[in-house]
Structures are given as C-alpha cells and as structure tokens.
CSV table of C-alpha atoms and ligand atoms in Angstrom, one decimal:
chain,number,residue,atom,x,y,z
A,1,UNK,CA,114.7,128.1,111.4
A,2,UNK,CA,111.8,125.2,112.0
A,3,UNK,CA,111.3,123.1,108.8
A,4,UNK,CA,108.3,121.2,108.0
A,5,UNK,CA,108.2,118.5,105.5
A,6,UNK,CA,105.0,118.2,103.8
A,7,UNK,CA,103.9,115.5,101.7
A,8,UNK,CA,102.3,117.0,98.5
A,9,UNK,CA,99.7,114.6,96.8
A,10,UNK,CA,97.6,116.3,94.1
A,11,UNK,CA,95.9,113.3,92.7
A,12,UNK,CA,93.3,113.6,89.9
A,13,UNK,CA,92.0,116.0,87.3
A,14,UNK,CA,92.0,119.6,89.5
A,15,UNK,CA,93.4,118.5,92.0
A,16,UNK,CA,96.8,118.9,89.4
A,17,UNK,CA,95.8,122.4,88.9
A,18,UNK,CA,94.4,123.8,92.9
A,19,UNK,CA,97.1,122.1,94.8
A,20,UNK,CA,100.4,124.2,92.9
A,21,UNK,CA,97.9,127.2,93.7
A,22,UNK,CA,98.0,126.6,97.5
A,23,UNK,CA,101.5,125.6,97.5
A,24,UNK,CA,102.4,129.3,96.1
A,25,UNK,CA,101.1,130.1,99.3
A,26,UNK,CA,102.3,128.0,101.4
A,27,UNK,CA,105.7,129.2,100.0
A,28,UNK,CA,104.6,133.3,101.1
A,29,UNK,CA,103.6,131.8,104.4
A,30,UNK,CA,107.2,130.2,104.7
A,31,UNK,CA,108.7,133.6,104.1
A,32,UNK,CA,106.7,135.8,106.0
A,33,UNK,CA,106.7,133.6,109.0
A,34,UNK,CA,110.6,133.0,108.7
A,35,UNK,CA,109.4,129.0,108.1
A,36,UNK,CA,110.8,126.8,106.1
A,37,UNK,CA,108.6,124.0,104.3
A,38,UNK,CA,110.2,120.9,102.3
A,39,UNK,CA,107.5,119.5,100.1
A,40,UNK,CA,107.6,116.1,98.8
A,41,UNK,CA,105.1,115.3,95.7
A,42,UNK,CA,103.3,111.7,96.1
A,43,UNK,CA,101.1,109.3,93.8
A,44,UNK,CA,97.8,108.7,95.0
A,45,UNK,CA,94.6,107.7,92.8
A,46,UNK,CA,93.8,107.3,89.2
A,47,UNK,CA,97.9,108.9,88.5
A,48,UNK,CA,99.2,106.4,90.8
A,49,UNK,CA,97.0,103.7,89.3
A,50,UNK,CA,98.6,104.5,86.0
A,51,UNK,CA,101.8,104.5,86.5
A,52,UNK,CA,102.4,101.5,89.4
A,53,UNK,CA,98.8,99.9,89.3
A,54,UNK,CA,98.1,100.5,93.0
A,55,UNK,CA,96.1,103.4,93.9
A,56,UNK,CA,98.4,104.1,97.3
A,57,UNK,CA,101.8,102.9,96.6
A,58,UNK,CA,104.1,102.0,99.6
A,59,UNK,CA,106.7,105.0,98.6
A,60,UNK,CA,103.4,107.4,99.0
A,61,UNK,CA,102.1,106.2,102.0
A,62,UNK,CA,106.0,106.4,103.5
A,63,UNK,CA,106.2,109.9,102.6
A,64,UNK,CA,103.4,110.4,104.6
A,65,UNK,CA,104.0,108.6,107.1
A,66,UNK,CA,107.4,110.5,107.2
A,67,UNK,CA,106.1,114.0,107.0
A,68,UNK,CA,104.2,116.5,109.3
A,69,UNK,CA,101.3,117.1,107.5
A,70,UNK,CA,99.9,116.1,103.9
A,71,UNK,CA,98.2,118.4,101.4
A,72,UNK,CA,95.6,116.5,99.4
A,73,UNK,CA,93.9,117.4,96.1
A,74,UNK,CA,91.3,114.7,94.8
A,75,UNK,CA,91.1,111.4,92.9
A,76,UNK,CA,89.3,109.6,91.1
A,77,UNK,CA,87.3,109.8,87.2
A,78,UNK,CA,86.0,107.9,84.5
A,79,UNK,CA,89.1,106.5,83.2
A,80,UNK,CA,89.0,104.5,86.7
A,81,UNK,CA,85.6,104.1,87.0
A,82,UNK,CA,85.3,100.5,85.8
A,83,UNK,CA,88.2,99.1,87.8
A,84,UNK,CA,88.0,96.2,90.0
A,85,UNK,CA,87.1,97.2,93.9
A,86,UNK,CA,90.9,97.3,95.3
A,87,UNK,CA,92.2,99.2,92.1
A,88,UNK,CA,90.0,102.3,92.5
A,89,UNK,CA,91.6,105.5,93.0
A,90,UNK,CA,89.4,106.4,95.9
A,91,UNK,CA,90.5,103.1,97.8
A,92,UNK,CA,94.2,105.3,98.0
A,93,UNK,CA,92.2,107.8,100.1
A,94,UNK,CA,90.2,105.7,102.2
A,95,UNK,CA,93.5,103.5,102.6
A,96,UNK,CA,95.6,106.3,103.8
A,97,UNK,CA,92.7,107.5,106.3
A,98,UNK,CA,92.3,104.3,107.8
A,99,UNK,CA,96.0,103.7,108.4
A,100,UNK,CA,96.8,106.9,109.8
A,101,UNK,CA,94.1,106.8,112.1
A,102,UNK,CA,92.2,109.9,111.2
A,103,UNK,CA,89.4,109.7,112.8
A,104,UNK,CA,88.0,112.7,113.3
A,105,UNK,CA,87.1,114.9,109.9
A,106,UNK,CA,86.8,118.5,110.1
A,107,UNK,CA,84.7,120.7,107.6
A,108,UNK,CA,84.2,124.4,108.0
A,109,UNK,CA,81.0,125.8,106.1
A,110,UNK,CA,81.1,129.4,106.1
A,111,UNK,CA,79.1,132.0,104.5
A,112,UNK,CA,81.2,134.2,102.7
A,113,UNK,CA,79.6,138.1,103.2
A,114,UNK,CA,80.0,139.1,99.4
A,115,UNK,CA,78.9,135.0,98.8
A,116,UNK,CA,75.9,135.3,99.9
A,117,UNK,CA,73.7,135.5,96.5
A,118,UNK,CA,75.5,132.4,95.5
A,119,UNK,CA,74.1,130.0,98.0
A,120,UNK,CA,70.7,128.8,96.4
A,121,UNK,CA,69.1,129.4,99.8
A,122,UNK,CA,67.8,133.1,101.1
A,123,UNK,CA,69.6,135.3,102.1
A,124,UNK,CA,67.8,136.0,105.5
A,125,UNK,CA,68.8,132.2,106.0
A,126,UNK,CA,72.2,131.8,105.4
A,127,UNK,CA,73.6,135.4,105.8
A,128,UNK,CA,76.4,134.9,108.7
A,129,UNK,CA,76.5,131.2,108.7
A,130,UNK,CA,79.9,129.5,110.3
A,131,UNK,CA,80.0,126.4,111.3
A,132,UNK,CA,82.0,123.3,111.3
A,133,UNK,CA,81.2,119.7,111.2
A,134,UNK,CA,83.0,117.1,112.8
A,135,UNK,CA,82.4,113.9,111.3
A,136,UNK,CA,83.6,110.5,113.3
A,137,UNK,CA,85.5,109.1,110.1
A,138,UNK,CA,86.7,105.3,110.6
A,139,UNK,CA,83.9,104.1,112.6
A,140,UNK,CA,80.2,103.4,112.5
A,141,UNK,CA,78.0,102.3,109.8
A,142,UNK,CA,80.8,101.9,107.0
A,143,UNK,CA,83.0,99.8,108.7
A,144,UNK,CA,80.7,97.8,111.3
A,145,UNK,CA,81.0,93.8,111.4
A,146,UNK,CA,79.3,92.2,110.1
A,147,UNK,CA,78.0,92.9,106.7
A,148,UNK,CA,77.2,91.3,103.7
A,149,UNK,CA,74.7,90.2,101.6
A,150,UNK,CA,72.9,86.5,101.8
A,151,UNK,CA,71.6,85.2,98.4
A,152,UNK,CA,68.8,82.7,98.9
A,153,UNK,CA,68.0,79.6,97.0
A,154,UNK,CA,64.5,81.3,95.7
A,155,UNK,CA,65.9,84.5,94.9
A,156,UNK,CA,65.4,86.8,97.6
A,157,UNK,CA,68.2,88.3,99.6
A,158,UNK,CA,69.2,89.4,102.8
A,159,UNK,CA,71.7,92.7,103.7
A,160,UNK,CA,73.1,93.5,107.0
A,161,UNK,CA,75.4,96.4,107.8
A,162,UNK,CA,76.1,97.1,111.3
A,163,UNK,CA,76.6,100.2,112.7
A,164,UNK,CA,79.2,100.1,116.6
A,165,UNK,CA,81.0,101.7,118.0
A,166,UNK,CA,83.3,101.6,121.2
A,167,UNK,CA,83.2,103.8,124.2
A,168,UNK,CA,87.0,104.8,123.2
A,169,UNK,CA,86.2,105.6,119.7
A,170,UNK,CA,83.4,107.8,120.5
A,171,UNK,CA,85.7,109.7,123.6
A,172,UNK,CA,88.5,110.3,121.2
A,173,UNK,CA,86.4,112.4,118.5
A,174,UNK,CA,83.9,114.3,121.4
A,175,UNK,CA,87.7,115.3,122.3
A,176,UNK,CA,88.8,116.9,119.3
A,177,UNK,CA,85.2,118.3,118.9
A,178,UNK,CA,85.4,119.8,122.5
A,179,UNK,CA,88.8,121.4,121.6
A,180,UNK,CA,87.9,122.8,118.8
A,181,UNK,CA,84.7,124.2,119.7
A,182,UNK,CA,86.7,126.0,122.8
A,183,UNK,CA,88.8,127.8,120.0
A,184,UNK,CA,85.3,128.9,118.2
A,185,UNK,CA,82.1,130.1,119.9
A,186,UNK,CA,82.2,127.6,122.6
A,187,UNK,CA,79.0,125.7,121.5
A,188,UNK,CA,79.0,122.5,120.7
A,189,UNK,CA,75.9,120.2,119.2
A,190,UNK,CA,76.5,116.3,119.1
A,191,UNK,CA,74.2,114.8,116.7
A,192,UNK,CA,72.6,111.2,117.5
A,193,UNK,CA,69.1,109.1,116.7
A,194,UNK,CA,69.4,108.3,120.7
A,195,UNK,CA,65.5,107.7,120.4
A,196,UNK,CA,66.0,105.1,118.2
A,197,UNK,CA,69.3,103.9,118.6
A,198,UNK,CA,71.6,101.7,121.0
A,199,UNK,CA,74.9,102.8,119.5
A,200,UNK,CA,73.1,106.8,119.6
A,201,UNK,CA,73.0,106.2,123.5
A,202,UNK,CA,76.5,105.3,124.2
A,203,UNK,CA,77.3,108.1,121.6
A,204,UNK,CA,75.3,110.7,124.2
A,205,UNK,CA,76.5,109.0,127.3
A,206,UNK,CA,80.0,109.2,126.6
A,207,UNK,CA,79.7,112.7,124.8
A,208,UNK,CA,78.5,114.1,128.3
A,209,UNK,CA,80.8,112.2,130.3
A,210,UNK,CA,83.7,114.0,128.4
A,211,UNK,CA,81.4,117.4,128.6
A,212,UNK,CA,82.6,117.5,132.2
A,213,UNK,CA,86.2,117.9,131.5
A,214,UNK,CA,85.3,121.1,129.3
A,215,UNK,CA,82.6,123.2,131.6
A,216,UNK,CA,83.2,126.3,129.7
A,217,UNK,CA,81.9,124.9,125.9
A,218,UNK,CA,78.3,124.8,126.0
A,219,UNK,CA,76.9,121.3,124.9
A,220,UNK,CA,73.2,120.3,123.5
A,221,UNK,CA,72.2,117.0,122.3
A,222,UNK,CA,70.2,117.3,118.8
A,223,UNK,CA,68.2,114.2,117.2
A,224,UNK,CA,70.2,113.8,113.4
A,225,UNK,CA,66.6,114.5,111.7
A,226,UNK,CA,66.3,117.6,113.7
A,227,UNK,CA,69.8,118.6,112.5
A,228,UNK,CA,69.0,118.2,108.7
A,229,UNK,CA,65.9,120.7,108.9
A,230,UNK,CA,67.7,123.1,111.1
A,231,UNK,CA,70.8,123.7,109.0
A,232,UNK,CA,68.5,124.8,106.6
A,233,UNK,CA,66.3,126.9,108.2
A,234,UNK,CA,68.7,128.1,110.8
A,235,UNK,CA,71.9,127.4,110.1
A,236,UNK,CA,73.4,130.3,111.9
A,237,UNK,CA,71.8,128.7,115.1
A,238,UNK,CA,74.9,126.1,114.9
A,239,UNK,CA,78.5,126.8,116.0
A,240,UNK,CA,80.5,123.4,116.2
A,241,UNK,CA,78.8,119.9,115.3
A,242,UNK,CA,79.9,116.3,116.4
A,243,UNK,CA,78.4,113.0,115.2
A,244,UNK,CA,78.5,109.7,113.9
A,245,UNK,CA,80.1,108.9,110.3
A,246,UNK,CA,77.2,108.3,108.4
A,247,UNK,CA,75.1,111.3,109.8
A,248,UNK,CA,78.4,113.2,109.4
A,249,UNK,CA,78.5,112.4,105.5
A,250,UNK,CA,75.1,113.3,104.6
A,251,UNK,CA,75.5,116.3,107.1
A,252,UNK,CA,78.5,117.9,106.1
A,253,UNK,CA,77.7,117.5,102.3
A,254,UNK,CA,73.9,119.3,103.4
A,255,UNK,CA,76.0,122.3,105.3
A,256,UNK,CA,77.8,122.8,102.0
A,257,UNK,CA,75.3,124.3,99.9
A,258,UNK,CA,75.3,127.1,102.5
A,259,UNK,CA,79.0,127.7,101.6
A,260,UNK,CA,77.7,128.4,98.3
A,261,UNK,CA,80.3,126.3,96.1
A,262,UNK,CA,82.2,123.5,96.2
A,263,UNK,CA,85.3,125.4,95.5
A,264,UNK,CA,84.9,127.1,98.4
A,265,UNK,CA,85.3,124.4,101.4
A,266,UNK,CA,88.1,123.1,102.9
A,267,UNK,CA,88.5,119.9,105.2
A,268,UNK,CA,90.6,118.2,107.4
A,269,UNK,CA,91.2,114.8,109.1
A,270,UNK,CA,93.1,114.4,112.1
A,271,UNK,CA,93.7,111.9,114.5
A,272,UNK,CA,97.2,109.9,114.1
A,273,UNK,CA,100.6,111.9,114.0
A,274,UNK,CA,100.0,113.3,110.4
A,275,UNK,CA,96.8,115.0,109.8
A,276,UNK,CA,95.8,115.4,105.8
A,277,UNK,CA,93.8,118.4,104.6
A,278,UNK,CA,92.1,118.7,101.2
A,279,UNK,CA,89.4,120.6,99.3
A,280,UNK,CA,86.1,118.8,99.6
A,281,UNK,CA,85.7,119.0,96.0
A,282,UNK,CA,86.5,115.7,93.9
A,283,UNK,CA,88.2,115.6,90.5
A,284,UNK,CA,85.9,117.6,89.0
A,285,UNK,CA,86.4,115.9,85.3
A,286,UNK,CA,83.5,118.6,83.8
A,287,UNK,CA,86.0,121.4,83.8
A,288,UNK,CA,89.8,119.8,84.4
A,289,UNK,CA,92.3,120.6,82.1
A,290,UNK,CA,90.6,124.4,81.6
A,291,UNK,CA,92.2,126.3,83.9
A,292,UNK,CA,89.1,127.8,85.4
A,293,UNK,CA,89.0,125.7,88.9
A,294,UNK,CA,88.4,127.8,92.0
A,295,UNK,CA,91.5,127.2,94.1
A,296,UNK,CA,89.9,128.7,97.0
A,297,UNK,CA,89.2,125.4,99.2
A,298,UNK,CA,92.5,124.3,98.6
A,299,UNK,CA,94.2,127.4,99.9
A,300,UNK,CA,91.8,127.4,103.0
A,301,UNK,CA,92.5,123.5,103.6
A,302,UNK,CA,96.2,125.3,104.0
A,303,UNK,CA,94.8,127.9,106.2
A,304,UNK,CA,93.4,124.6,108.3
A,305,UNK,CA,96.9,123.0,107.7
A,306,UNK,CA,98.6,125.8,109.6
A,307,UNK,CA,96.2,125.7,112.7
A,308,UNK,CA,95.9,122.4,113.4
A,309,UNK,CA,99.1,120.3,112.4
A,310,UNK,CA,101.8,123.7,112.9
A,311,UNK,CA,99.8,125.7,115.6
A,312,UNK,CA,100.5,129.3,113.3
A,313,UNK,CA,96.7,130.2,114.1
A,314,UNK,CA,97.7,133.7,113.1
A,315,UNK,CA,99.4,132.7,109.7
A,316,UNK,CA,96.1,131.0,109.2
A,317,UNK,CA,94.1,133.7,110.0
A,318,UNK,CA,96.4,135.7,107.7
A,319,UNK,CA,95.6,133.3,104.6
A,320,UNK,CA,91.6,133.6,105.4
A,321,UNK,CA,92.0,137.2,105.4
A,322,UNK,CA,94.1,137.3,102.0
A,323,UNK,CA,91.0,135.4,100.7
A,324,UNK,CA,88.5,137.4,102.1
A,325,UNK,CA,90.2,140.6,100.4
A,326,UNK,CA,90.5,139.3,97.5
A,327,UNK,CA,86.9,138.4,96.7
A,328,UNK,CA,86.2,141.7,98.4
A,329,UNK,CA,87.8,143.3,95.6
A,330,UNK,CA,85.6,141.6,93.2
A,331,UNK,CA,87.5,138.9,92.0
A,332,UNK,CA,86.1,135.6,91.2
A,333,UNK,CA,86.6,132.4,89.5
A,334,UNK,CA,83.9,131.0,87.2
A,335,UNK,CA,81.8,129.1,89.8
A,336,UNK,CA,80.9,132.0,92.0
A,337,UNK,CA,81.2,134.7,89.5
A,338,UNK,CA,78.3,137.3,89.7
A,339,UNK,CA,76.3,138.4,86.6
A,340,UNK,CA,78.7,141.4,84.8
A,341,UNK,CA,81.7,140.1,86.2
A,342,UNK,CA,84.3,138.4,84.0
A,343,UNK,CA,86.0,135.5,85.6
A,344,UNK,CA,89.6,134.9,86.8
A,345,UNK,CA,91.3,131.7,85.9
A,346,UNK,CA,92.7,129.0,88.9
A,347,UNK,CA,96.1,130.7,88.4
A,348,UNK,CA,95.4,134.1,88.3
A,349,UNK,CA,93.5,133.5,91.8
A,350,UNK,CA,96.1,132.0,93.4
A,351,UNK,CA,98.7,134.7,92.2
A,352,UNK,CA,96.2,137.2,93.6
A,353,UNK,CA,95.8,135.6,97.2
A,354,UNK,CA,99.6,135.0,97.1
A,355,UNK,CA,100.1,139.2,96.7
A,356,UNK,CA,97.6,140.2,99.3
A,357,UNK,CA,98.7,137.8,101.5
A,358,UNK,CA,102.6,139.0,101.2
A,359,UNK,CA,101.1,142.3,101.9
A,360,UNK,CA,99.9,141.1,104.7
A,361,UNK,CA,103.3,140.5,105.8
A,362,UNK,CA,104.8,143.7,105.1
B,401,LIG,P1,83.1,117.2,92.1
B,401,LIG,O1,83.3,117.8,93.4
B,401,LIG,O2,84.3,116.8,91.4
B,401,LIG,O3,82.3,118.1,91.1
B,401,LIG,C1,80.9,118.5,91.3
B,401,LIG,C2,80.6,119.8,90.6
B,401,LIG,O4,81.3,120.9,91.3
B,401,LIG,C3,81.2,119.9,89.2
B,401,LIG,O5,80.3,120.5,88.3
B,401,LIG,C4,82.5,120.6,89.2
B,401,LIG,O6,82.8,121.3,88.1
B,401,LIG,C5,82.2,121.6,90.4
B,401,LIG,N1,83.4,121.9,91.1
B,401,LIG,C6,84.0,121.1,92.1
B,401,LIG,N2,85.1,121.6,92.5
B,401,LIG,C7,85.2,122.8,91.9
B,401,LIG,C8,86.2,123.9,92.0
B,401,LIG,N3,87.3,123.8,92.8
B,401,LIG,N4,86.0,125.0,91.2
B,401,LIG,C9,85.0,125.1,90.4
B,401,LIG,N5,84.0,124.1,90.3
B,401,LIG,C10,84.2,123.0,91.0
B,401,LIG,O7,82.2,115.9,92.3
B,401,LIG,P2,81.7,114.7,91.2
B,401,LIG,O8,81.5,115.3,89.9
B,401,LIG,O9,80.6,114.0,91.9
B,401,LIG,O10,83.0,113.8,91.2
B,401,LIG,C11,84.0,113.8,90.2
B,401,LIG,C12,85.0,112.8,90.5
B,401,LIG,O11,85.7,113.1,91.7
B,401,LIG,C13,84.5,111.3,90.7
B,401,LIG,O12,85.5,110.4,90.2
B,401,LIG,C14,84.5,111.2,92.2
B,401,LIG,O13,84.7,109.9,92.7
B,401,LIG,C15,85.7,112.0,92.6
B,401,LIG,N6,85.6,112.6,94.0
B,401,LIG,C16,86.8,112.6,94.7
B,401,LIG,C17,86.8,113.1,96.0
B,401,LIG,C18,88.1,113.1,96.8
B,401,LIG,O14,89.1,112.8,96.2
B,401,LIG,N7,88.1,113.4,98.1
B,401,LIG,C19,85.6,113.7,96.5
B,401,LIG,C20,84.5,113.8,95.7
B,401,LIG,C21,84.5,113.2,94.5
C-alpha cells in the first residue's frame, strides 16, 4: 500500500479547529482509496512563536521538507501583532514559501450553485463562475532589488521598490498555468500592464513563446485594469488566469467575493518538491475558539492536495462532490447560512462531509 507522509501545520486561531476537520477526511480518503497517509503535526506562527520564539522552527521546516505535501491552516493575531519584523508569525509562512520554491500560487473561485445569494454581487453576474488564479508568488514587486527608503536632511523622503523579473521565472509559472488550464476549459488569460510596463513585456513575450508548446489551450493577453472590471462584470468570461505577484494578490482577493465567503476557498502553492495547500482564510480571531468556523476551504485545499501533489484527481473530485451534497442538503455553517436555516458548527460539517464522502466509497 503507497504511504504518504504529510506534514500537518495548523497554526493560529481556526486554523486549530478547520485543519482536524479536513484531516477526518483525509483519513476516509485513505480508506476508500486503499492509501495510507502518515501525518506529522508542525509549529508554525504565533504557536510556534510561543513556545520556541521563532515563527518557523528548523524541526518544522524539516518535516516539511521531509514530507510529500503540507496541509496549512493560518497564522497570525493580535497577540503577535506588535512583535519585531523577523518574529512575526506570518514571516513562518512567507519563510517556508520562499525556501521551498513555491512559486506559482493556485486559487480556485468558484460559485457554488445553492451559494449564489451569498455573493454580494447579482446573481445574473456571478451565477456559474469557476475560475482559478494563478499568482507568480516569490517574484515581482515584493521581492525586487532594490528597495528602501532614503530620508533627506530637510525632511522629505524617497521610496523605491522594484518590480523584475527573469525570463526563467516567468517560463516556470506560464508552465504550471498552461498545465493546469489543459486540465480545465483550456483557456488561459495572462494578465500584464504591457502598455506601461518593461517587466509586463517580457511577461507577454515569454508567456507566448511557451504558448507554442501548448497549441491546444487557448491564450489571450488582458491589460491588469481590464482584468479587475471584468471579474466583476463578467466573471464567467474567465477560465484560468496567470500574472504577476502583485496583480495576483489584489486579483485573487477581488475573485473571492464571487466565491461568496472566505470559508469557502482553498489555495495552493507549488513549485519545489513539496507543494503546501491551505484555506485562504487567516486566523480569523473574531470567531476562534467558538466552534462555528466553516471548514469548507480547508477540506477543498485537500481536494487540491490530492490532485496536484498525489495525482488521485478522482479522490478529489470525490471530496468536491461530498461538499457539494452536503450543502445541497441544506447544511451550512454560520457564514453562509441562509435566512431560516439554523447553523452547523466546524465539527458537525466536517463529520457530515466525512459520511457523504464514505458513501461515496461504498
Ligand atoms: P480572516 O480571513 O482571518 O477573517 C476575515 C473575516 O472572515 C472575519 O470576519 C472572519 O470571521 C471571517 N472568516 C474567515 N475565515 C472564515 C471561516 N473559515 N469560517 C467563517 N468565517 C470566516 O482575515 P483577517 O481578519 O484580516 O485576519 C486575521 C488574522 O489572520 C491576522 O492576524 C492576519 O494577519 C492573519 N491572516 C493569516 C493568513 C494566513 O495565514 N495565510 C491569511 C490572512 C490573514
């Protein structure tokens, strides 16, 4: 029987109470699919700042280094929030991106049918939305050399922060983009400000160059400004979407409200040998502790898991579709409850995926 060691690193506030939620699942996938999975639990953020002082200790980032695939919750809250620069839980995070190399960030926004009255946008708009936006996420604007700020003796300032990027680093994320579109609709929009731009030519440049290599994806250059009306007047015009990390950020955060809530999304960041998925919800500090966290876009960043670091597409498929029947019957945590309706806790959800998705098994 295949095992799979996982590295299990819940982090902060809900991400304690989703990430036991998608491990149940994990655990009926293991059984149905005749799998076996080995999870290891990690430190990472505000816990991990606690109890060794460093927000990513060394043990952590060898367990994930060690394992095939990590399962993320989030970090960070305002216990941390006044700690010095390095000793910020979300410096674990962006620590253990940069040094696996995970460069390219995945994020599905999907309209849910029986969703739809929960996205604050029409329905006429956002009715049959799926897309997924794939962010370049070690390059760009955020890391660019160099940057800084210049004080001047009369006051004034200067800031610079530079936005490059190679011909390599773009080619390696218009490939992931270009594979994953061919497993979708075959479409595939890259997002630049090539008008403008230097580094937004070399993006479209190299984009098409790699275009060659898949003729059968469909590929259209749209101006990043373009983009952000479009998603919200026509989302469902948008299959997959590649860009830049900063247009990615602000991007991927816009196509969210189409999903609805943030309990609802999923993500994932490939690149290096061990790819890390995680809800795209943070710590949520408003309602941790209560037991009433949607645990949704941590079981579909295990759907995500299962397709992309174990290639068990249909296992996935199997854990959307435990989701899906689940909310068909009415079911819903407090966040996306209807009027009338009284709300399911985190665990109760999860225990109800779990059983439809065993029966999905059977
Ligand atoms: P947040 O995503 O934690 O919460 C935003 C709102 O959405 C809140 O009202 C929250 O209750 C709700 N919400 C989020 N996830 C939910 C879920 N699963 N079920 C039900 N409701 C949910 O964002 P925030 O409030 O801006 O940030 C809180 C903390 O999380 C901060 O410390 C921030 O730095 C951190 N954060 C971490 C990550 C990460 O670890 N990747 C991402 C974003 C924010």
């Amino acid at each position: 029987m295949a095992t799979y060691k996982i590295a299990v690193l819940p982090g902060d506030g809900i991400g304690q109470e989703v990430i036991p939620e998608a491990l149940k699942i994990l655990q009926v996938v293991g059984k149905g699919a005749g799998v076996g999975f080995e999870f290891e639990q990690g430190l990472v953020g505000g816990a991990a700042i606690d109890e060794t002082g460093d927000p990513l200790p060394e043990a952590t980032f060898r367990l994930c280094e060690a394992s095939r695939a990590i399962l993320f919750g989030a970090v960070g809250g305002p216990k941390w929030e006044d700690a010095p620069h390095e000793r910020r839980p979300e410096r674990g995070l962006l620590r253990l991106r940069k040094e696996l190399d995970l460069f390219a960030n995945l994020r599905p926004a999907k309209c849910f049918p029986m969703l739809v009255d929960a996205s604050p946008l029409r329905r006429s708009v956002v009715e049959g939305t799926d897309l997924m936006v794939i962010r370049e996420l070690t390059g760009g604007l955020y890391f660019g050399e160099p940057r800084g700020v210049e004080r001047m003796a009369d006051g004034s300032a200067h800031a610079v922060n530079t936005m490059a990027y190679t011909s390599r680093e773009i080619e390696r994320v218009a490939r992931v983009a270009f594979d994953v579109a061919r497993k979708r609709r075959k479409r595939l929009a890259s997002v630049d400000k090539a008008n403008v731009l230097v580094v937004s030519q070399l993006w479209r440049e190299v984009v098409t160059r790699v275009g060659q290599d898949y003729p059968d994806v469909e590929l259209e250059h749209v101006l990043v400004d373009n983009c952000a009306m479009a998603l919200v007047a026509r989302p469902t015009r948008f299959d997959t979407i590649v860009t830049e990390n900063t247009f990615g950020d602000i991007l991927s955060d816009e196509a969210a409200i189409l999903a609805g809530s943030m309990g609802m999304l999923p993500s994932a960041s490939l690149g290096g040998r061990t790819a890390l998925y995680e809800p795209v919800h943070g710590t949520a500090p408003d309602i941790a502790g209560k037991g009433i966290a949607n645990p949704i876009a941590a079981i579909l960043s295990v759907a995500m898991l299962l397709r992309y670091s174990l290639d068990m597409a249909g296992d996935a498929e199997r854990v959307e579709t435990a989701v899906l029947r689940v909310l068909e019957k009415g079911y819903r945590t407090a966040d996306i409850r209807q009027d009338g309706t009284s709300p399911v806790g985190t665990g109760e959800m999860g225990d109800l995926i779990a059983r439809e998705l065993s029966a999905l098994y059977s």
